[in-house]
Coordinates of C-alpha atoms in Angstrom, one line a residue:
M1 CA -41.8 18.5 -15.8
R2 CA -43.9 16.1 -13.9
I3 CA -42.5 15.2 -10.5
R4 CA -43.8 12.3 -8.4
S5 CA -42.8 11.1 -4.9
L6 CA -39.7 13.3 -4.8
G7 CA -38.9 14.8 -1.4
V8 CA -41.9 16.8 -0.2
I9 CA -43.5 16.6 -3.6
D10 CA -46.2 14.0 -3.9
D11 CA -47.3 14.6 -7.5
A12 CA -46.9 18.0 -9.3
V13 CA -46.5 19.4 -12.7
V14 CA -44.2 22.3 -13.4
E15 CA -44.9 24.3 -16.6
L16 CA -42.1 26.6 -17.5
S17 CA -42.4 29.7 -19.6
P18 CA -40.4 30.0 -22.9
G19 CA -38.9 33.2 -21.4
F20 CA -38.3 33.9 -17.7
T21 CA -40.0 31.7 -15.0
A22 CA -39.7 32.5 -11.4
V23 CA -40.4 29.8 -8.8
T24 CA -41.4 31.1 -5.4
G25 CA -42.9 29.9 -2.2
E26 CA -42.4 29.6 1.5
T27 CA -39.1 28.2 2.9
G28 CA -39.3 24.5 2.9
A29 CA -42.2 24.4 0.5
G30 CA -40.2 22.4 -2.0
K31 CA -38.9 25.0 -4.5
T32 CA -35.4 23.4 -4.6
M33 CA -37.1 20.2 -5.6
V34 CA -37.5 21.8 -9.1
V35 CA -33.7 22.1 -9.3
T36 CA -33.2 18.6 -7.9
S37 CA -35.7 17.2 -10.4
L38 CA -33.9 18.9 -13.3
G39 CA -30.7 17.6 -12.0
L40 CA -32.0 14.0 -12.2
L41 CA -33.1 14.6 -15.7
L42 CA -29.6 15.7 -16.5
G43 CA -28.0 12.6 -15.2
G44 CA -27.3 13.7 -11.6
R45 CA -26.6 11.3 -8.8
A46 CA -29.6 9.3 -7.8
D47 CA -29.9 9.5 -4.0
P48 CA -32.5 7.1 -2.6
A49 CA -33.1 9.5 0.3
L50 CA -34.9 11.7 -2.2
V51 CA -37.7 9.2 -2.5
R52 CA -40.7 10.3 -0.6
I53 CA -41.3 8.3 2.5
G54 CA -43.7 5.5 1.9
A55 CA -43.2 5.5 -1.9
K56 CA -41.4 2.8 -3.8
S57 CA -39.8 5.1 -6.3
A58 CA -39.5 8.8 -7.4
V59 CA -40.2 9.7 -11.0
V60 CA -39.3 12.8 -12.9
E61 CA -40.5 13.3 -16.5
G62 CA -39.6 16.1 -18.7
R63 CA -40.7 17.3 -22.2
I64 CA -38.0 19.4 -23.8
A65 CA -38.4 21.2 -27.1
V66 CA -35.5 20.6 -29.5
G67 CA -34.8 21.2 -33.1
P68 CA -34.2 18.0 -35.3
A69 CA -30.6 19.2 -36.0
A70 CA -29.8 20.1 -32.4
P71 CA -26.8 18.2 -31.0
A72 CA -28.9 16.8 -28.2
A73 CA -31.6 15.5 -30.7
V74 CA -28.9 13.9 -32.9
R75 CA -27.2 12.2 -30.0
A76 CA -30.6 11.0 -28.6
E77 CA -31.6 9.5 -32.0
E78 CA -28.2 7.8 -32.3
A79 CA -29.1 6.1 -29.0
G80 CA -32.5 4.9 -30.5
A81 CA -34.7 7.6 -29.1
E82 CA -37.5 9.1 -31.1
L83 CA -38.6 12.7 -31.1
D84 CA -42.3 13.4 -30.5
D85 CA -43.4 16.4 -32.7
G86 CA -40.2 18.3 -32.0
T87 CA -39.9 17.4 -28.4
L88 CA -37.7 15.0 -26.5
L89 CA -39.3 13.0 -23.7
I90 CA -36.9 12.2 -20.8
S91 CA -37.7 10.3 -17.6
R92 CA -35.7 9.3 -14.6
T93 CA -36.8 6.8 -12.0
V94 CA -35.1 6.4 -8.6
S95 CA -36.1 3.5 -6.4
A96 CA -36.1 3.6 -2.6
E97 CA -33.4 0.8 -2.8
G98 CA -31.1 3.1 -4.8
R99 CA -31.6 1.7 -8.3
S100 CA -32.0 4.2 -11.1
R101 CA -33.4 4.0 -14.6
A102 CA -33.4 6.5 -17.5
H103 CA -35.5 6.7 -20.6
V104 CA -35.1 9.1 -23.6
G105 CA -37.6 9.2 -26.4
G106 CA -39.3 6.0 -25.3
R107 CA -36.0 4.0 -25.2
S108 CA -34.2 2.8 -22.1
V109 CA -30.7 4.3 -22.0
P110 CA -27.7 4.4 -19.7
V111 CA -27.9 7.2 -17.2
G112 CA -24.6 8.6 -18.6
L113 CA -26.4 9.5 -21.8
L114 CA -28.4 12.0 -19.8
G115 CA -25.2 13.7 -18.8
E116 CA -24.1 13.9 -22.4
L117 CA -27.4 15.5 -23.4
A118 CA -27.2 18.0 -20.5
D119 CA -24.2 19.8 -22.0
D120 CA -26.4 21.0 -24.9
L121 CA -29.7 21.4 -23.1
V122 CA -29.5 23.1 -19.7
A123 CA -27.0 25.1 -17.6
V124 CA -27.7 24.7 -13.9
H125 CA -26.3 27.3 -11.5
G126 CA -26.8 26.6 -7.8
Q127 CA -24.8 26.7 -4.7
T128 CA -23.8 23.0 -4.9
D129 CA -24.6 22.0 -8.5
Q130 CA -22.7 24.2 -11.0
Q131 CA -22.5 23.1 -14.7
G132 CA -22.1 24.8 -18.0
L133 CA -19.5 27.6 -17.9
L134 CA -17.7 26.1 -14.9
R135 CA -16.2 23.6 -17.3
P136 CA -13.0 25.0 -19.0
A137 CA -14.1 23.5 -22.3
R138 CA -17.4 25.4 -22.2
Q139 CA -15.5 28.6 -21.2
R140 CA -13.2 28.2 -24.2
Q141 CA -16.2 27.6 -26.6
A142 CA -18.1 30.5 -25.2
L143 CA -15.1 32.9 -25.5
D144 CA -14.6 31.8 -29.1
R145 CA -18.3 32.6 -29.8
Y146 CA -17.9 35.9 -28.1
A147 CA -14.9 36.7 -30.2
G148 CA -16.8 36.0 -33.4
D149 CA -15.0 36.0 -36.8
A150 CA -11.7 37.0 -35.1
V151 CA -11.5 33.4 -33.8
S152 CA -13.8 31.4 -36.0
V153 CA -11.9 32.2 -39.2
P154 CA -8.4 31.0 -38.1
L155 CA -10.1 28.2 -36.1
A156 CA -11.7 26.8 -39.3
K157 CA -8.3 26.8 -41.0
Y158 CA -6.6 25.3 -37.9
T159 CA -9.3 22.5 -37.7
A160 CA -8.8 21.6 -41.3
A161 CA -5.0 21.5 -40.9
Y162 CA -5.3 19.5 -37.6
R163 CA -7.4 16.8 -39.2
R164 CA -5.0 16.5 -42.1
L165 CA -2.1 16.2 -39.6
R166 CA -3.9 13.4 -37.7
A167 CA -4.4 11.6 -41.0
V168 CA -0.8 12.0 -42.0
A169 CA 0.5 11.0 -38.5
A170 CA -1.8 7.8 -38.6
E171 CA -0.4 6.8 -42.0
L172 CA 3.2 7.5 -40.8
D173 CA 2.6 5.4 -37.7
E174 CA 1.2 2.6 -39.7
L175 CA 4.2 2.6 -42.1
T176 CA 6.8 2.9 -39.4
T177 CA 5.4 0.6 -36.8
R178 CA 4.7 -2.1 -39.3
A179 CA 8.1 -1.7 -41.1
R180 CA 9.3 -5.1 -40.0
E181 CA 6.1 -6.8 -41.1
R182 CA 6.1 -5.0 -44.4
A183 CA 9.8 -5.9 -45.0
Q184 CA 9.1 -9.5 -44.3
E185 CA 6.1 -9.4 -46.7
A186 CA 8.3 -7.8 -49.4
D187 CA 11.0 -10.5 -48.9
L188 CA 8.4 -13.2 -49.3
L189 CA 7.0 -11.6 -52.5
R190 CA 10.4 -11.0 -54.0
F191 CA 11.4 -14.7 -53.3
G192 CA 8.2 -15.9 -54.9
L193 CA 8.5 -13.7 -58.0
E194 CA 12.1 -14.8 -58.5
E195 CA 11.1 -18.4 -58.1
I196 CA 8.3 -18.1 -60.7
A197 CA 10.5 -16.1 -63.1
G198 CA 13.2 -18.8 -62.8
V199 CA 10.7 -21.5 -64.0
E200 CA 9.2 -19.2 -66.7
P201 CA 5.8 -21.0 -66.8
Q202 CA 3.6 -20.3 -69.9
P203 CA -0.2 -20.1 -70.0
D204 CA -1.8 -23.6 -70.1
E205 CA 1.7 -25.2 -70.1
D206 CA 0.7 -27.6 -67.3
A207 CA -2.2 -29.0 -69.2
E208 CA -0.2 -29.4 -72.4
L209 CA 2.6 -31.2 -70.6
A210 CA 0.2 -33.5 -68.9
A211 CA -1.2 -34.6 -72.3
E212 CA 2.3 -35.0 -73.7
A213 CA 3.4 -37.2 -70.8
E214 CA 0.3 -39.4 -71.2
R215 CA 1.1 -39.8 -74.9
L216 CA 4.9 -40.6 -74.3
G217 CA 4.1 -43.1 -71.6
H218 CA 2.0 -45.2 -74.0
A219 CA 3.9 -44.6 -77.2
E220 CA 4.4 -48.3 -78.1
A221 CA 0.7 -49.2 -77.7
L222 CA -0.4 -46.1 -79.5
A223 CA 2.0 -46.8 -82.5
S224 CA 0.9 -50.5 -82.7
A225 CA -2.9 -49.5 -82.7
A226 CA -2.2 -46.8 -85.3
A227 CA -0.4 -49.3 -87.6
A228 CA -3.1 -51.9 -87.2
A229 CA -5.8 -49.4 -88.0
H230 CA -3.9 -48.1 -91.0
A231 CA -3.4 -51.6 -92.4
A232 CA -7.2 -52.3 -92.0
L233 CA -8.0 -49.2 -93.9
A234 CA -5.2 -49.0 -96.6
G235 CA -3.8 -52.5 -96.6
N236 CA -0.5 -54.0 -95.6
P237 CA 2.3 -53.9 -98.3
E238 CA 3.8 -57.1 -96.8
D239 CA 0.5 -59.1 -97.2
L240 CA -0.7 -58.7 -100.8
E241 CA -3.5 -61.1 -100.3
A242 CA -5.2 -59.2 -97.5
V243 CA -8.3 -57.2 -98.3
D244 CA -8.4 -53.7 -96.9
A245 CA -11.5 -51.5 -96.2
T246 CA -10.5 -48.9 -98.7
T247 CA -10.4 -51.5 -101.6
L248 CA -13.8 -53.0 -100.5
V249 CA -15.5 -49.5 -100.4
A250 CA -14.0 -48.6 -103.7
G251 CA -15.4 -51.8 -105.3
A252 CA -18.9 -51.1 -103.8
H253 CA -18.7 -47.6 -105.2
R254 CA -17.9 -48.8 -108.7
A255 CA -20.7 -51.4 -108.6
L256 CA -23.3 -48.7 -107.8
D257 CA -21.8 -46.1 -110.0
A258 CA -22.5 -48.3 -113.1
V259 CA -26.3 -48.2 -112.4
R260 CA -26.9 -45.0 -110.4
S261 CA -28.5 -43.2 -113.2
H262 CA -31.5 -45.5 -113.1
D263 CA -32.6 -44.7 -109.6
P264 CA -32.2 -41.5 -107.5
V265 CA -32.1 -43.5 -104.3
L266 CA -29.2 -45.6 -105.5
S267 CA -27.5 -42.5 -106.8
A268 CA -27.6 -40.9 -103.3
L269 CA -26.1 -44.0 -101.8
T270 CA -23.4 -44.0 -104.4
E271 CA -22.5 -40.3 -103.3
R272 CA -22.3 -41.4 -99.7
L273 CA -20.0 -44.3 -100.5
G274 CA -17.7 -41.9 -102.4
E275 CA -17.6 -39.6 -99.3
I276 CA -16.8 -42.6 -97.2
G277 CA -14.0 -43.6 -99.4
I278 CA -12.5 -40.1 -99.3
L279 CA -12.8 -40.0 -95.5
M280 CA -11.2 -43.4 -95.1
A281 CA -8.3 -42.3 -97.3
D282 CA -7.8 -39.2 -95.2
V283 CA -7.9 -41.1 -91.9
A284 CA -5.5 -43.7 -93.3
G285 CA -3.1 -40.9 -94.2
E286 CA -3.3 -39.2 -90.8
L287 CA -2.8 -42.6 -89.1
A288 CA 0.4 -43.1 -91.1
S289 CA 1.6 -39.6 -90.3
Y290 CA 0.7 -40.1 -86.5
A291 CA 2.6 -43.4 -86.4
D292 CA 5.7 -41.9 -88.1
G293 CA 5.7 -38.8 -85.8
L294 CA 5.1 -40.6 -82.6
D295 CA 8.2 -40.0 -80.3
A296 CA 8.9 -42.9 -78.0
D297 CA 12.2 -41.4 -76.8
P298 CA 12.5 -42.0 -73.1
L299 CA 14.7 -39.0 -72.8
R300 CA 11.9 -36.7 -73.9
L301 CA 9.6 -38.3 -71.4
A302 CA 12.1 -37.7 -68.6
A303 CA 12.4 -34.0 -69.7
V304 CA 8.6 -33.6 -69.7
E305 CA 8.2 -35.1 -66.2
E306 CA 11.0 -32.9 -64.9
R307 CA 9.3 -29.8 -66.3
R308 CA 6.0 -30.9 -64.8
A309 CA 7.6 -31.4 -61.4
A310 CA 8.9 -27.8 -61.6
L311 CA 5.4 -26.5 -62.5
T312 CA 3.8 -28.6 -59.7
H313 CA 6.2 -27.0 -57.2
L314 CA 4.8 -23.6 -58.2
T315 CA 1.1 -24.7 -58.1
R316 CA 1.5 -26.1 -54.6
K317 CA 2.7 -22.6 -53.3
Y318 CA 1.1 -20.0 -55.5
G319 CA -2.1 -21.3 -57.1
A320 CA -4.3 -24.2 -58.2
D321 CA -2.9 -24.2 -61.8
I322 CA -0.4 -22.3 -63.8
G323 CA -3.0 -19.6 -64.7
A324 CA -3.5 -18.9 -61.0
V325 CA 0.3 -18.9 -60.5
L326 CA 0.7 -16.2 -63.2
A327 CA -2.2 -14.2 -61.7
W328 CA -0.4 -14.3 -58.2
A329 CA 2.8 -13.1 -59.8
E330 CA 1.0 -10.2 -61.5
E331 CA -0.6 -9.1 -58.3
G332 CA 2.6 -9.7 -56.3
A333 CA 4.6 -7.5 -58.5
V334 CA 2.1 -4.6 -58.0
R335 CA 2.2 -5.1 -54.2
L336 CA 6.0 -5.3 -54.1
A337 CA 6.2 -2.1 -56.0
E338 CA 4.0 -0.5 -53.2
L339 CA 6.1 -2.0 -50.4
D340 CA 9.3 -0.9 -52.1
G341 CA 7.9 2.6 -52.3
D342 CA 7.3 2.8 -48.6
D343 CA 10.6 4.6 -47.9
D344 CA 9.8 7.2 -50.5
R345 CA 6.2 7.5 -49.0
I346 CA 7.6 7.9 -45.4
G347 CA 9.9 10.7 -46.7
E348 CA 6.9 12.4 -48.3
L349 CA 4.7 12.1 -45.2
T350 CA 7.4 13.2 -42.9
A351 CA 7.9 16.3 -44.9
E352 CA 4.2 17.0 -45.0
H353 CA 3.9 16.3 -41.2
D354 CA 6.6 18.8 -40.4
A355 CA 5.0 21.4 -42.7
L356 CA 1.6 20.9 -41.1
R357 CA 3.1 21.3 -37.6
A358 CA 4.7 24.6 -38.6
E359 CA 1.4 25.7 -40.1
L360 CA -0.5 24.7 -37.0
G361 CA 2.0 26.7 -34.9
E362 CA 1.2 29.8 -36.9
L363 CA -2.6 29.2 -36.7
A364 CA -2.4 28.4 -33.0
Q365 CA -0.6 31.7 -32.4
A366 CA -3.2 33.5 -34.4
L367 CA -6.0 31.9 -32.2
T368 CA -4.1 32.8 -29.0
D369 CA -3.8 36.4 -30.1
A370 CA -7.5 36.6 -31.0
R371 CA -8.6 35.0 -27.8
E372 CA -6.4 37.2 -25.6
A373 CA -7.9 40.3 -27.3
S374 CA -11.4 39.1 -26.8
A375 CA -10.8 37.9 -23.2
K376 CA -9.9 41.5 -22.1
R377 CA -13.1 42.9 -23.4
F378 CA -15.1 40.0 -21.9
A379 CA -13.5 40.3 -18.6
D380 CA -14.2 44.1 -18.4
A381 CA -17.9 43.5 -19.4
V382 CA -18.4 40.8 -16.6
T383 CA -16.7 43.0 -14.1
A384 CA -19.0 45.9 -14.9
E385 CA -22.0 43.5 -14.6
L386 CA -20.9 42.4 -11.1
A387 CA -20.6 45.9 -10.0
E388 CA -24.4 46.2 -10.5
L389 CA -25.0 42.9 -8.7
A390 CA -23.7 44.0 -5.3
M391 CA -20.2 42.9 -6.0
P392 CA -18.6 46.3 -6.7
H393 CA -15.0 45.2 -5.8
A394 CA -15.0 41.9 -7.7
R395 CA -12.8 41.5 -10.7
V396 CA -13.0 38.9 -13.4
S397 CA -10.1 38.0 -15.6
V398 CA -9.6 35.4 -18.3
Q399 CA -6.5 33.2 -18.0
I400 CA -5.2 31.8 -21.3
T401 CA -2.3 29.4 -20.9
Q402 CA -0.5 26.7 -22.8
T403 CA 1.2 23.5 -21.6
E404 CA 4.8 23.3 -22.5
V405 CA 6.3 20.1 -23.8
A406 CA 9.8 18.9 -24.6
E407 CA 11.2 20.1 -28.0
D408 CA 10.7 16.6 -29.4
G409 CA 7.5 16.0 -27.6
G410 CA 5.3 16.5 -30.6
G411 CA 4.0 20.0 -29.8
V412 CA 3.8 23.1 -31.9
E413 CA 5.6 26.4 -31.4
V414 CA 3.5 29.2 -29.9
G415 CA 5.2 32.3 -28.5
G416 CA 8.6 30.8 -29.0
R417 CA 7.8 27.7 -26.9
A418 CA 6.9 24.1 -27.8
V419 CA 3.4 23.5 -26.4
A420 CA 0.8 20.8 -26.5
F421 CA -2.1 21.3 -28.9
G422 CA -5.5 19.8 -29.7
P423 CA -8.4 20.0 -32.2
T424 CA -9.2 23.6 -31.0
G425 CA -5.7 25.0 -30.6
A426 CA -3.1 25.2 -28.0
D427 CA -5.0 27.3 -25.4
E428 CA -6.4 26.4 -22.1
V429 CA -9.1 29.0 -21.1
E430 CA -10.2 29.6 -17.5
L431 CA -12.3 32.4 -15.9
L432 CA -10.7 33.8 -12.7
L433 CA -12.4 35.8 -10.0
A434 CA -10.9 38.1 -7.4
P435 CA -14.0 38.8 -5.2
H436 CA -12.3 41.4 -3.0
P437 CA -9.4 43.8 -3.3
G438 CA -6.1 42.2 -2.5
T439 CA -7.3 38.6 -3.0
P440 CA -5.5 36.7 -5.8
P441 CA -7.6 35.7 -8.8
R442 CA -8.8 32.1 -8.6
P443 CA -10.9 29.9 -10.8
I444 CA -14.5 31.1 -10.5
A445 CA -15.6 27.7 -9.0
K446 CA -13.2 28.3 -6.1
G447 CA -13.0 32.0 -5.9
A448 CA -16.5 32.8 -4.8
S449 CA -19.0 31.7 -2.1
G450 CA -22.2 29.9 -3.1
G451 CA -24.3 33.1 -3.4
E452 CA -21.5 35.0 -5.1
L453 CA -21.0 32.2 -7.5
S454 CA -24.6 32.3 -8.8
R455 CA -24.2 36.1 -9.4
V456 CA -20.9 35.6 -11.1
M457 CA -22.4 33.0 -13.4
L458 CA -25.4 35.4 -14.0
A459 CA -23.1 38.1 -15.1
V460 CA -21.1 35.7 -17.3
E461 CA -24.3 34.4 -18.9
V462 CA -25.6 37.9 -19.5
V463 CA -22.4 38.9 -21.3
F464 CA -22.4 35.6 -23.3
A465 CA -26.1 35.9 -24.1
G466 CA -26.6 34.8 -27.7
S467 CA -23.1 33.4 -28.0
D468 CA -23.5 30.2 -25.8
P469 CA -25.7 27.5 -27.4
V470 CA -27.4 26.2 -24.2
P471 CA -31.1 27.0 -24.6
T472 CA -32.1 26.8 -20.9
Y473 CA -30.5 28.3 -17.7
L474 CA -31.6 27.4 -14.2
F475 CA -30.4 29.6 -11.3
D476 CA -30.9 28.5 -7.7
E477 CA -30.3 31.1 -5.0
V478 CA -28.9 33.6 -7.5
D479 CA -30.2 36.2 -5.0
A480 CA -28.4 35.0 -2.0
G481 CA -27.1 37.9 0.0
V482 CA -28.6 40.5 -2.3
G483 CA -31.2 43.1 -1.6
G484 CA -32.5 46.5 -2.5
K485 CA -31.2 48.0 -5.8
A486 CA -28.9 45.0 -6.4
A487 CA -31.9 42.7 -6.4
V488 CA -33.6 44.8 -8.9
E489 CA -30.5 44.6 -11.2
V490 CA -30.4 40.8 -10.8
G491 CA -34.0 40.7 -11.9
R492 CA -33.4 43.0 -14.9
R493 CA -30.4 41.0 -16.0
L494 CA -32.3 37.7 -15.8
A495 CA -35.0 39.2 -17.9
R496 CA -32.3 40.4 -20.4
L497 CA -30.9 36.9 -20.6
A498 CA -34.4 35.5 -21.1
K499 CA -34.7 37.4 -24.4
S500 CA -32.3 34.8 -26.0
A501 CA -32.8 31.8 -23.8
Q502 CA -35.2 30.1 -21.4
V503 CA -34.5 31.2 -17.8
V504 CA -35.8 29.4 -14.7
V505 CA -35.0 31.0 -11.3
V506 CA -35.8 29.8 -7.8
T507 CA -35.9 32.9 -5.7
H508 CA -37.0 34.5 -2.4
L509 CA -36.7 38.1 -3.7
P510 CA -39.8 39.9 -5.0
Q511 CA -37.6 42.2 -7.0
V512 CA -36.4 39.3 -9.0
A513 CA -39.8 37.5 -9.3
A514 CA -41.4 40.7 -10.6
F515 CA -39.3 40.6 -13.7
A516 CA -40.5 37.1 -14.7
D517 CA -42.8 36.3 -17.6
R518 CA -44.4 33.6 -15.5
Q519 CA -44.4 33.1 -11.8
L520 CA -45.0 29.7 -10.2
L521 CA -46.0 29.2 -6.6
V522 CA -45.0 26.1 -4.7
E523 CA -47.0 25.5 -1.6
K524 CA -47.7 22.5 0.7
T525 CA -51.0 21.0 1.6
H526 CA -52.1 20.6 5.2
D527 CA -50.4 17.2 5.4
G528 CA -47.0 18.6 4.4
S529 CA -46.9 17.4 0.8
V530 CA -46.9 19.2 -2.5
T531 CA -49.6 17.8 -4.9
R532 CA -50.5 18.5 -8.5
S533 CA -52.5 21.6 -7.3
G534 CA -49.6 22.7 -5.2
V535 CA -47.7 24.2 -8.1
T536 CA -49.8 27.0 -9.6
V537 CA -49.3 29.7 -12.2
L538 CA -49.8 33.1 -10.6
E539 CA -51.6 35.8 -12.6
G540 CA -53.3 39.1 -11.8
E541 CA -54.3 39.5 -8.2
D542 CA -52.8 36.1 -7.2
R543 CA -49.4 37.3 -8.3
V544 CA -49.8 40.6 -6.4
R545 CA -50.7 38.7 -3.2
E546 CA -47.6 36.4 -3.5
L547 CA -45.3 39.4 -4.1
S548 CA -46.9 41.1 -1.1
R549 CA -46.1 38.0 1.0
M550 CA -42.5 38.0 -0.3
L551 CA -42.2 41.8 0.5
A552 CA -43.8 42.0 3.9
G553 CA -44.8 38.4 4.9
Q554 CA -48.4 39.6 4.7
E555 CA -50.6 38.9 1.7
D556 CA -53.3 41.4 2.7
S557 CA -51.2 44.4 3.7
E558 CA -52.3 47.4 1.8
T559 CA -48.9 48.9 1.9
A560 CA -47.3 45.7 0.7
R561 CA -49.9 45.4 -2.1
A562 CA -49.2 48.9 -3.3
H563 CA -45.5 48.1 -3.2
A564 CA -46.0 44.8 -5.1
E565 CA -48.0 46.6 -7.8
E566 CA -45.4 49.3 -8.1
L567 CA -42.7 46.7 -8.4
L568 CA -44.5 44.8 -11.1
E569 CA -45.1 48.1 -13.1
A570 CA -41.4 49.1 -12.6
A571 CA -40.3 45.6 -13.9
R572 CA -42.5 45.9 -17.0
S573 CA -41.2 49.3 -17.9
G574 CA -37.6 48.8 -16.8
R575 CA -36.8 45.6 -18.8

């Protein structure tokens, strides 16, 4: 992390070890600014009072290593952020006027996104800023991981059944809540299909009737024209002197036929005249038939117009032409069959819904049983850890409860009761603490003082090591009220936790700092600020000197130095 203009820190870089990092320094040197900085990166409240006097804004930048498939990486990429070689760059700026800005992976994001990422990145345990396992949802998740296959197997079955139940319930709700709309739609479809069936339209009937109506409306003119054309081609029996076209063409053909053998060109013309004569005779015959068959009956015209009106009524309502009307009828019949089948579908879905709720009740009961069995083992393990952390009389228990609902309230049956349920079962999991004999167990966030709470969370994290997915833990004042052997045990357990996660501890205890893989010293300059050179990594002799100061308040005390070296050696061998 790089921290600029935050509290007493002017400009400093904090490089954390992959394992256990201890942050030490004199009281008031700015050690807690590390916790505050991390809190800002995790979406904590932006207090303008944190901005260093004289500065316009405070800036905290963090580089966090994440895997490409990690939930935090996926969520950040969904927000438009980009990973930089397997790391996620996060920055938070707080102005002296109180405005706050956040950036993730080079993209400006709402501050709320930092809070979402925090759940999967860092668990902070301090006297006033508790996260992670203080949340009941995280407690339930961690207990499930602690339980292993005993919970994961029935939970996978439960989750699949729960998702199916949600899908069935959604479809049922859609069918039942829209029953009136669907009934109205069915009525309209049924009316339209009956109306079309009553008319019985045929494909292309509208075009054929339009042509017939046109012909019937001009029957007299058509008959007169056909008769005149026939007379011109074939002659008029009533006018024997008139010359018709067929007779003239026949005469021309005879004249050429007599001499066609003398010239091929003339022979070809003779053939064409013969063809013309045949064609004219055919046309004349068809004209006679057309004139004879032409129906000028006004009753037929009226019938055609009446039929056309019926078809036009359909095309106004159901399609541009009869083809479209018939297509609407075909689709409407299919849709009506679906709507008419809703009652059967509702019955099927209701039966499946009831069966799924019964199955979920059985699986929820199996989850409850598995969690209760694991919770007893877990509580005993945490209680044993607390005994080594200067809390010998503290007792931790796990409370697993369900919320009862009315019989028809949509719950599932667990333990003979109708209870509310969700995607992870029907259980509400909460860690309880009785810090002293005779005190009633209370939620861990309320049952312990600030110093005790950090130790409780340390004990919980050690027991859960490897089962909780958070990769980084930060403890502030985990050593409050602890000394001697208990302080050594705190350090040993932090080192144990650091084997499976990154651990950062702000501490005053040399017994704790001695177990760290890396020790950072925060110290002020003469003007009271912490600069880039004010956060240093202690190694070798420098680390011995700082531990001596923490032990005796004197860096150069031979006795303190000997004790510091002994403490470091004991920590190395006693991990």
